[in-house]
mmCIF file of C-alpha atoms in Angstrom:
data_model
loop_
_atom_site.group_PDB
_atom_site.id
_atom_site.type_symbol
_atom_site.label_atom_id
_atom_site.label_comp_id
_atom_site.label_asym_id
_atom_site.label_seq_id
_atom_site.Cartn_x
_atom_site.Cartn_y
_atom_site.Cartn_z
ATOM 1 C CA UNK G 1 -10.331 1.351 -13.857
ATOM 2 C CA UNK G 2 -9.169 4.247 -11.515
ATOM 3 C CA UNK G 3 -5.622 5.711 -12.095
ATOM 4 C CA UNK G 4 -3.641 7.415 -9.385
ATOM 5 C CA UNK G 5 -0.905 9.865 -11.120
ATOM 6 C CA UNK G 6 2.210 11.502 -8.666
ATOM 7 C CA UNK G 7 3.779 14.166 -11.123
ATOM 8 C CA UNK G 8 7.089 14.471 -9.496
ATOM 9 C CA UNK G 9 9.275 11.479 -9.193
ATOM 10 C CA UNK G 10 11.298 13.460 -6.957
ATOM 11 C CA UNK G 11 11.326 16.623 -4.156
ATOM 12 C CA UNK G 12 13.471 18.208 -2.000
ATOM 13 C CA UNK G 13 13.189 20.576 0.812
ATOM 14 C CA UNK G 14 15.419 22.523 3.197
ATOM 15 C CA UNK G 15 14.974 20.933 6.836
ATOM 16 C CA UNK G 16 11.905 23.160 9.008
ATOM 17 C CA UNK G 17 10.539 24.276 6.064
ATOM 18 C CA UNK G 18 7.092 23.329 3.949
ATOM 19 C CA UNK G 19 6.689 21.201 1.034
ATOM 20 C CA UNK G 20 3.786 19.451 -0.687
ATOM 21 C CA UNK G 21 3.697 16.447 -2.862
ATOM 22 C CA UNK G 22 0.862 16.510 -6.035
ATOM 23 C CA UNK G 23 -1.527 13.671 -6.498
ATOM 24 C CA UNK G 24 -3.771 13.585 -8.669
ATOM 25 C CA UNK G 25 -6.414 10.472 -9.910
ATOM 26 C CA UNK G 26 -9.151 9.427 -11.915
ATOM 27 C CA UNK G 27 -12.115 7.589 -10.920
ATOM 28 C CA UNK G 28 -15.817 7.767 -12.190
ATOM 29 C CA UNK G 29 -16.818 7.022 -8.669
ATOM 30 C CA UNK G 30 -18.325 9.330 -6.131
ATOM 31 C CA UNK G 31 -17.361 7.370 -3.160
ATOM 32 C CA UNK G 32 -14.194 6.409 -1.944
ATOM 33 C CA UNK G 33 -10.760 6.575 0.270
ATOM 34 C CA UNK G 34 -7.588 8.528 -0.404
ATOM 35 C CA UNK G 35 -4.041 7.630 1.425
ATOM 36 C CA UNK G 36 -0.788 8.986 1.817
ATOM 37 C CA UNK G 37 2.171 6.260 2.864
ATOM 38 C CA UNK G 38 6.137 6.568 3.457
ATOM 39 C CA UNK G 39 8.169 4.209 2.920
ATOM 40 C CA UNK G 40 11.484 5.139 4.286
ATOM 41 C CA UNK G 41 14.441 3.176 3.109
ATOM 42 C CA UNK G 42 13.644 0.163 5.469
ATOM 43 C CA UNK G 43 11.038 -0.571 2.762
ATOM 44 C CA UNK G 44 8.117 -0.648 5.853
ATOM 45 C CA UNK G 45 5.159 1.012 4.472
ATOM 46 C CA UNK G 46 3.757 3.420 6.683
ATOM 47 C CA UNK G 47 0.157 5.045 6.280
ATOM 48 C CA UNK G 48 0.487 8.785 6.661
ATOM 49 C CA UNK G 49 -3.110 10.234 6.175
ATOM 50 C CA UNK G 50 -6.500 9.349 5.327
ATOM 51 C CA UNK G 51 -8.996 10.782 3.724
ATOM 52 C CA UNK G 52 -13.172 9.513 2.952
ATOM 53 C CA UNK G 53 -14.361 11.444 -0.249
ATOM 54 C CA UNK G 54 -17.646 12.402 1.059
ATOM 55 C CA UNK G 55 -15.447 14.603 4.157
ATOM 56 C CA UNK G 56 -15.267 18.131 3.119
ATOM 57 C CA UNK G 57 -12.650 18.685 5.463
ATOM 58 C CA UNK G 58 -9.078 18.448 4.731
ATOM 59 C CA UNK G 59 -7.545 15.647 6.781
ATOM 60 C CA UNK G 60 -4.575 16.647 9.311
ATOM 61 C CA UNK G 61 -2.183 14.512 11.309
ATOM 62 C CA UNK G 62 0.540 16.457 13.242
ATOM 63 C CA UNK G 63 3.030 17.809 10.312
ATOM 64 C CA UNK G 64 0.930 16.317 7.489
ATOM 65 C CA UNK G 65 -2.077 17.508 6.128
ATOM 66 C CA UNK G 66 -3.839 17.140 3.050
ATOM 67 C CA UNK G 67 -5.382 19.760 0.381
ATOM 68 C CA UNK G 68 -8.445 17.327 -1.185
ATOM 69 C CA UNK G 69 -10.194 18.621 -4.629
ATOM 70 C CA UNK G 70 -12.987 16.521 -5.490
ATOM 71 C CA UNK G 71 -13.981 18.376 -8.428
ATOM 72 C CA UNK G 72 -10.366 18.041 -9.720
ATOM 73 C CA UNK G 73 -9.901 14.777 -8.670
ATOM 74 C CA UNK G 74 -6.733 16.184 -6.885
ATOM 75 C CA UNK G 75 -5.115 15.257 -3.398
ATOM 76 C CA UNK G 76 -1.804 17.240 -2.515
ATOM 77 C CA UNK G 77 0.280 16.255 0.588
ATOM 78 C CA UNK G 78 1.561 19.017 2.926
ATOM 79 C CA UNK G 79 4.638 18.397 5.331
ATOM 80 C CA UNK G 80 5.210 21.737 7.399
ATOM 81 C CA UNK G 81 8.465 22.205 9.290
ATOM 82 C CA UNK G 82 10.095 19.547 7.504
ATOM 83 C CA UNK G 83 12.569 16.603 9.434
ATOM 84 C CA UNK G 84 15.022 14.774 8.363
ATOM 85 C CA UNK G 85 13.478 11.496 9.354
ATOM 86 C CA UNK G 86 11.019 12.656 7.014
ATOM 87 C CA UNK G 87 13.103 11.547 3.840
ATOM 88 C CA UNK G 88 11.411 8.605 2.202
ATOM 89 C CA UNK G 89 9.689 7.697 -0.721
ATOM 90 C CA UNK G 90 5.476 8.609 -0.705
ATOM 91 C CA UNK G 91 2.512 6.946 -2.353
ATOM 92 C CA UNK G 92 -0.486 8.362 -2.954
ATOM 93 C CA UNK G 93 -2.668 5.823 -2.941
ATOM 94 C CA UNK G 94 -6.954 5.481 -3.668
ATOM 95 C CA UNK G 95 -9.456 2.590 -2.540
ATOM 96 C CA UNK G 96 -13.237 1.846 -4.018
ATOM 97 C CA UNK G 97 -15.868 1.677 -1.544
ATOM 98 C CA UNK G 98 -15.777 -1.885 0.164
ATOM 99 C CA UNK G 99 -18.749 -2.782 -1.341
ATOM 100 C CA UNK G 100 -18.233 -2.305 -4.933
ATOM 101 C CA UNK G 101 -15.313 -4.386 -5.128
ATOM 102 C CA UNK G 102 -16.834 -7.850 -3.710
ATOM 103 C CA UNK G 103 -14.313 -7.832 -0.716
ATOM 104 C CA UNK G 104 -11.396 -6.595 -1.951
ATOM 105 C CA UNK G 105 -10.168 -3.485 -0.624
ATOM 106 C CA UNK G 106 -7.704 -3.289 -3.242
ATOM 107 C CA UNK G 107 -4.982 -0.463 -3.323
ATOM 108 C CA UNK G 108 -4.112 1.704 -6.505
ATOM 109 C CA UNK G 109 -0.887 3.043 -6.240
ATOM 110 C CA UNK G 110 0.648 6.240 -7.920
ATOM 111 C CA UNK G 111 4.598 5.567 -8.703
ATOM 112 C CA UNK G 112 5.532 7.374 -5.817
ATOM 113 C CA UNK G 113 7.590 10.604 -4.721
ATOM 114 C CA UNK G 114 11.335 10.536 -3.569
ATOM 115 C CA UNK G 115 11.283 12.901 -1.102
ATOM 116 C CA UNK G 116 14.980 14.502 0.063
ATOM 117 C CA UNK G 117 14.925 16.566 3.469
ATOM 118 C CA UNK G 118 18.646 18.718 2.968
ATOM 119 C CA UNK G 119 19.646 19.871 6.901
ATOM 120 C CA UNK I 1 1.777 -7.402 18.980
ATOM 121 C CA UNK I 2 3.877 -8.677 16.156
ATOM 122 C CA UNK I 3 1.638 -7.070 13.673
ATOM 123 C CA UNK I 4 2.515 -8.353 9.946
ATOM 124 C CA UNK I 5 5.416 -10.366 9.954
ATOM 125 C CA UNK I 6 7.100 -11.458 6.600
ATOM 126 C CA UNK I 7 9.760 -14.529 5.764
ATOM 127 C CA UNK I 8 12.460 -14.453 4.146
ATOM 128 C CA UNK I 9 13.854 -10.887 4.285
ATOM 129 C CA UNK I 10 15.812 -11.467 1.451
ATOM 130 C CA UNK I 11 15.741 -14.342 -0.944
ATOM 131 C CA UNK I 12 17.717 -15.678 -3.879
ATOM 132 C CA UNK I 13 16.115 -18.240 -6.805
ATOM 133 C CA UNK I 14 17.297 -19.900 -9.698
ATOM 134 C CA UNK I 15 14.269 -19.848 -12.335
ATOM 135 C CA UNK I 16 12.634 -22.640 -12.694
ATOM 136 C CA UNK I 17 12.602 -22.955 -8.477
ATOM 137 C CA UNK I 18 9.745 -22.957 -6.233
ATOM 138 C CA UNK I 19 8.926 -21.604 -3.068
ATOM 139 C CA UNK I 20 6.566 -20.015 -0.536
ATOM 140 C CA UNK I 21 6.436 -16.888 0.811
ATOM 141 C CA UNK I 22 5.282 -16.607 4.524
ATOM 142 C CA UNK I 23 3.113 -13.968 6.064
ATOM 143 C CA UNK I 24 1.152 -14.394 9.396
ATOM 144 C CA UNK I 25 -0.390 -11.588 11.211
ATOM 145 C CA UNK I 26 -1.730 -11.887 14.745
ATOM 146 C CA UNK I 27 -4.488 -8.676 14.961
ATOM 147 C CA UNK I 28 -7.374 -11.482 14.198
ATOM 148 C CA UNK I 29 -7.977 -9.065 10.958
ATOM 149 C CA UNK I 30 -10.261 -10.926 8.024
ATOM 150 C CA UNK I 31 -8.624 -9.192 5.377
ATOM 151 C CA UNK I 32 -5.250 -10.311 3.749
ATOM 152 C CA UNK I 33 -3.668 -9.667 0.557
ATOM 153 C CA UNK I 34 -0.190 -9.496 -0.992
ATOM 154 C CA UNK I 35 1.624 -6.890 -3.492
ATOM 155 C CA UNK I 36 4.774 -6.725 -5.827
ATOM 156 C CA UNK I 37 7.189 -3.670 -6.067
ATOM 157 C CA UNK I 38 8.482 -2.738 -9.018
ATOM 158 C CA UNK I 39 10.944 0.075 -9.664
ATOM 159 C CA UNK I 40 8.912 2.922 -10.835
ATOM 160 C CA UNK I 41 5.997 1.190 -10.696
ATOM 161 C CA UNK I 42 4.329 1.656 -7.017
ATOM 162 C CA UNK I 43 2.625 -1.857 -5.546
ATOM 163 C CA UNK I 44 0.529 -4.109 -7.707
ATOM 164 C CA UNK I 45 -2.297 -6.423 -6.138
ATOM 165 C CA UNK I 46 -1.691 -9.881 -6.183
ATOM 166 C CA UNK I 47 -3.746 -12.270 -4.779
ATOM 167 C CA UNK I 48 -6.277 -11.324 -1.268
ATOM 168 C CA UNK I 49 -8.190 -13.180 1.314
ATOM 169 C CA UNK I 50 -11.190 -11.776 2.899
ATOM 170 C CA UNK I 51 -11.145 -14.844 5.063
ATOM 171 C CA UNK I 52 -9.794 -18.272 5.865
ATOM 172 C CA UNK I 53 -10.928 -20.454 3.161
ATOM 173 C CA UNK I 54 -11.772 -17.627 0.799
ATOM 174 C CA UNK I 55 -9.062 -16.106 -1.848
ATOM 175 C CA UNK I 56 -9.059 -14.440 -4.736
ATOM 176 C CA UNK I 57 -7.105 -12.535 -7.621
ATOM 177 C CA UNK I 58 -6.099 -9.539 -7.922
ATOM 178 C CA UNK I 59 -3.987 -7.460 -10.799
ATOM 179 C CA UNK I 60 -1.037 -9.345 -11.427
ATOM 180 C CA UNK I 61 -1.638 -13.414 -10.066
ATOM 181 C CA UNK I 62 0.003 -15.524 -12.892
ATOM 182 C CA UNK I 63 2.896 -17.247 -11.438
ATOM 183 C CA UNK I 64 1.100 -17.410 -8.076
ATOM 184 C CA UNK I 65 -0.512 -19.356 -5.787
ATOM 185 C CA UNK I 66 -2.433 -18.475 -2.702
ATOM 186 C CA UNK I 67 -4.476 -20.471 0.316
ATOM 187 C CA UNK I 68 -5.971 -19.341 3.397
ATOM 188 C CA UNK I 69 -6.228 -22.571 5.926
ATOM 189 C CA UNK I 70 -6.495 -20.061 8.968
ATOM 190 C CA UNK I 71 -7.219 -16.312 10.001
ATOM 191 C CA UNK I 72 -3.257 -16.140 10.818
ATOM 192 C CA UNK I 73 -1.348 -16.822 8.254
ATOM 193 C CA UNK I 74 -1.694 -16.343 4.007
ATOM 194 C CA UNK I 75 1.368 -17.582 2.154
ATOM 195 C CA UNK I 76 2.151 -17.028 -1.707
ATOM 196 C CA UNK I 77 3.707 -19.430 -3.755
ATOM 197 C CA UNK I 78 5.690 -19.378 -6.594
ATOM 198 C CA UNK I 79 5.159 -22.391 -8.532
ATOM 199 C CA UNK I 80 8.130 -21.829 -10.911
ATOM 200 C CA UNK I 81 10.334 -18.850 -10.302
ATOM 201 C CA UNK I 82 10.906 -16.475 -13.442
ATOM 202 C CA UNK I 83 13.471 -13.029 -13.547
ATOM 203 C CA UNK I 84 10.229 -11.367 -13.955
ATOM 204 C CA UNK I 85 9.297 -12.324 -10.756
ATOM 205 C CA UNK I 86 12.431 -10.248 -9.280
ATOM 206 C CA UNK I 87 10.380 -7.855 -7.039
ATOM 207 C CA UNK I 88 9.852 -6.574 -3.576
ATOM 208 C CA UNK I 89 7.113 -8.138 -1.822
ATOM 209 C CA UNK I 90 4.611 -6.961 0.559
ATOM 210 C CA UNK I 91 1.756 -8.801 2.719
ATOM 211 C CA UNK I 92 -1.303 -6.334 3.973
ATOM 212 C CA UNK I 93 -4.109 -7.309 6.089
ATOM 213 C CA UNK I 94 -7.107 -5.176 7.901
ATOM 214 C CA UNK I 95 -10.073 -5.980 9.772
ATOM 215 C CA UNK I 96 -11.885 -6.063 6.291
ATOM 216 C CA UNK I 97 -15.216 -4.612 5.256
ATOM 217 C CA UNK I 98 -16.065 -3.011 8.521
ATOM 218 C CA UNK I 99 -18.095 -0.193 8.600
ATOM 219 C CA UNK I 100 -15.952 1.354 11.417
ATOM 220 C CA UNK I 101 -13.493 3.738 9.191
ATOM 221 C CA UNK I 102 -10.800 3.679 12.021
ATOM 222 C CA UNK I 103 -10.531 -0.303 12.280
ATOM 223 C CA UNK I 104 -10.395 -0.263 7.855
ATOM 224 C CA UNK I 105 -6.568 0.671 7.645
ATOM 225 C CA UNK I 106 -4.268 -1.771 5.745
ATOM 226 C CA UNK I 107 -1.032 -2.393 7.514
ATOM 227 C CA UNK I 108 1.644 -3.809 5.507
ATOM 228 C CA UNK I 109 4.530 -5.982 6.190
ATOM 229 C CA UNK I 110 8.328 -5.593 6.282
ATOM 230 C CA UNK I 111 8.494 -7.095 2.940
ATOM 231 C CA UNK I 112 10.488 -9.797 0.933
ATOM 232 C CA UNK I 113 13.366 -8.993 -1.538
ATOM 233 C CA UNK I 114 13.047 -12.184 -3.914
ATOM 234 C CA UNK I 115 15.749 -12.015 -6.681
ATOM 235 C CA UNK I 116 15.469 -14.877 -9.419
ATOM 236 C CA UNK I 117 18.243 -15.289 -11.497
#
């Protein structure tokens, strides 16, 4: 079964500046889908990033960006020029290919990030 | 659109109780599922649809119940409410198994706050 592992329960960062949260997982798969979501303190979760395992590039939306290591089964966050509304908790989170899992696009979550954006 | 709409927001049970969980989405997407949030513990899989008329378990379904009479709407039940049921939970649903990467994203619901005492 895969495992997705977030090393630091908490973060903080100083408002404009750069931070990046750790994820990490384990899989015996080649093939499959990474995510980043928020969830601010409304509880809505909100997908940050994407990324498809077989993309050598590193995925980028606005702010956010992601550093993926296949090899090391790794898949670090980056938030540049940090904001306050930015404060929230993030989950890592990694899918099997649709295929393997007889319709279920199940999510496996890591335990999440606090995250703490100081003005 | 509404997207994925949850009810209750918040909801109070004395174990031993019953009730149902609503969750209706109107993006005409196959896919449906529902998740628990523990404290430390990220979301857990539930139960999921990948259509109406079709369900299925996921990682954590005892104490659950699940149907799928249309494309709209996938409500959980909870058959008899235990404190271990105290959790956060979240409905998903996506267009399901499409090869199209950009129409594959989950979006969740608002989420329920169920508290069983």
């Amino acid at each position: 079964a895969q495992t997705v592992t977030q090393s630091q329960p908490e973060m903080s960062v100083q408002e404009a500046e750069t931070v990046t949260l750790s994820c990490t997982y384990d899989t015996s798969e080649s093939d499959y889908y990474l995510f980043w979501y928020k969830q601010p303190p409304s509880r809505q979760m909100i997908l940050v990033i994407r990324q498809e395992a077989y993309k050598q590039q590193n995925a980028t939306e606005n702010r956010f960006s992601v550093n993926f290591q296949k090899a090391a089964k790794s898949f670090s966050l980056k938030i540049s020029d940090s904001q306050l509304g930015d404060a929230a908790m993030y989950f890592c989170a990694y899918r099997s290919p649709y295929h393997t899992q007889g319709g279920s696009e199940k999510l496996v979550f890591g335990k999440g990030t606090k995250l703490t954006v100081n003005p | 659109n509404a997207g994925v709409t949850q009810t209750p927001k918040f909801q109070v049970l004395k174990t031993g109780q019953s009730m149902t969980l609503q969750c209706a989405q109107d993006m005409n997407h196959e896919y449906m599922s529902w998740y628990r949030q523990d404290p430390g513990m990220g979301l857990r899989l539930i139960h999921y649809s990948v259509g109406a008329g079709i369900t299925d378990q996921g990682e954590v379904p005892n104490g659950y119940n699940v149907s799928r009479s249309t494309t709209e709407d996938f409500p959980l039940r909870l058959l008899s409410a235990a404190p271990s049921q105290t959790s956060v939970y979240f409905c998903a649903s996506s267009y399901g198994g499409r090869a199209d990467w950009g129409l594959d994203t989950q979006y969740f619901g608002p989420g329920t706050r169920l508290t069983v005492l």
